[in-house]
Short mmCIF file of C-alpha atoms and ligand atoms in Angstrom, two decimals:
data_model
loop_
_atom_site.label_atom_id
_atom_site.label_comp_id
_atom_site.label_asym_id
_atom_site.label_seq_id
_atom_site.Cartn_x
_atom_site.Cartn_y
_atom_site.Cartn_z
CA MET A 1 -12.35 9.50 -51.29
CA SER A 2 -12.41 7.61 -48.07
CA ASP A 3 -9.96 7.61 -45.27
CA ASN A 4 -10.73 4.33 -43.80
CA THR A 5 -8.24 3.27 -41.16
CA THR A 6 -8.06 -0.12 -39.74
CA ILE A 7 -7.37 -0.78 -36.19
CA PRO A 8 -4.99 -3.62 -35.67
CA ALA A 9 -6.38 -6.45 -33.67
CA LEU A 10 -4.91 -6.56 -30.24
CA ALA A 11 -3.96 -9.97 -29.17
CA PRO A 12 -4.24 -10.72 -25.44
CA GLN A 13 -0.89 -10.76 -23.81
CA PRO A 14 -0.06 -13.28 -21.02
CA PHE A 15 0.14 -11.77 -17.59
CA PRO A 16 3.84 -11.40 -16.58
CA LEU A 17 3.47 -13.20 -13.21
CA ARG A 18 7.21 -13.62 -12.72
CA GLU A 19 7.79 -9.94 -13.25
CA VAL A 20 4.96 -8.77 -11.05
CA THR A 21 5.28 -11.11 -8.10
CA PRO A 22 8.36 -9.54 -6.47
CA TRP A 23 6.79 -6.02 -6.73
CA ALA A 24 3.52 -7.38 -5.27
CA ILE A 25 5.39 -8.89 -2.33
CA PHE A 26 7.26 -5.67 -1.80
CA GLY A 27 4.06 -3.62 -1.93
CA LEU A 28 2.43 -6.10 0.51
CA ILE A 29 5.32 -5.68 3.02
CA ILE A 30 5.30 -1.91 2.72
CA GLY A 31 1.54 -1.92 3.25
CA LEU A 32 1.74 -4.16 6.32
CA ILE A 33 4.45 -1.89 7.79
CA ALA A 34 2.28 1.16 7.17
CA LEU A 35 -0.72 -0.67 8.60
CA TYR A 36 1.24 -1.51 11.69
CA PHE A 37 2.42 2.04 12.27
CA ILE A 38 -0.95 3.58 11.52
CA GLY A 39 -3.14 1.11 13.31
CA LEU A 40 -1.19 -0.64 16.03
CA GLU A 41 1.80 1.38 17.18
CA GLN A 42 0.22 2.38 20.40
CA GLY A 43 0.22 1.28 24.04
CA ALA A 44 1.20 -2.24 24.83
CA LEU A 45 1.90 -3.09 21.15
CA ALA A 46 4.27 -0.19 20.67
CA LEU A 47 7.79 -1.08 19.52
CA PHE A 48 9.12 2.39 20.11
CA GLU A 49 9.22 4.47 23.26
CA GLY A 50 7.17 7.65 23.39
CA ALA A 51 4.27 8.92 21.32
CA THR A 52 6.17 10.45 18.34
CA ILE A 53 5.18 7.84 15.79
CA HIS A 54 1.66 7.74 17.10
CA GLU A 55 1.26 11.48 16.81
CA PHE A 56 2.90 11.50 13.38
CA VAL A 57 0.29 9.03 11.96
CA HIS A 58 -2.56 10.23 14.21
CA ASP A 59 -4.66 11.82 11.39
CA ALA A 60 -4.30 8.72 9.17
CA ARG A 61 -5.39 6.59 12.13
CA HIS A 62 -8.60 8.57 12.47
CA LEU A 63 -9.13 8.75 8.68
CA LEU A 64 -8.94 4.94 8.47
CA GLY A 65 -11.23 4.42 11.51
CA PHE A 66 -8.83 2.78 13.93
CA PRO A 67 -9.73 3.31 17.54
CA CYS A 68 -7.47 5.78 19.19
CA HIS A 69 -8.70 7.73 22.20
ZN1 ZN B 1 -6.80 10.08 18.13
#
């Protein structure tokens, strides 16, 4: 007695570019905002007064190798 099982052949599915594109753009915008706050929100480029945002992302800045102090 044999218990042969067959694995159904998986047909390649087309990439759903129309469904993925808005999420990719959203992720890109969120990533650019995070990159700005982590890497550039300091000194002359700062959009906000004070050092609160800089201190909040300070460890991430050093972790990613951005120059700081
Ligand atoms: Zn620092």
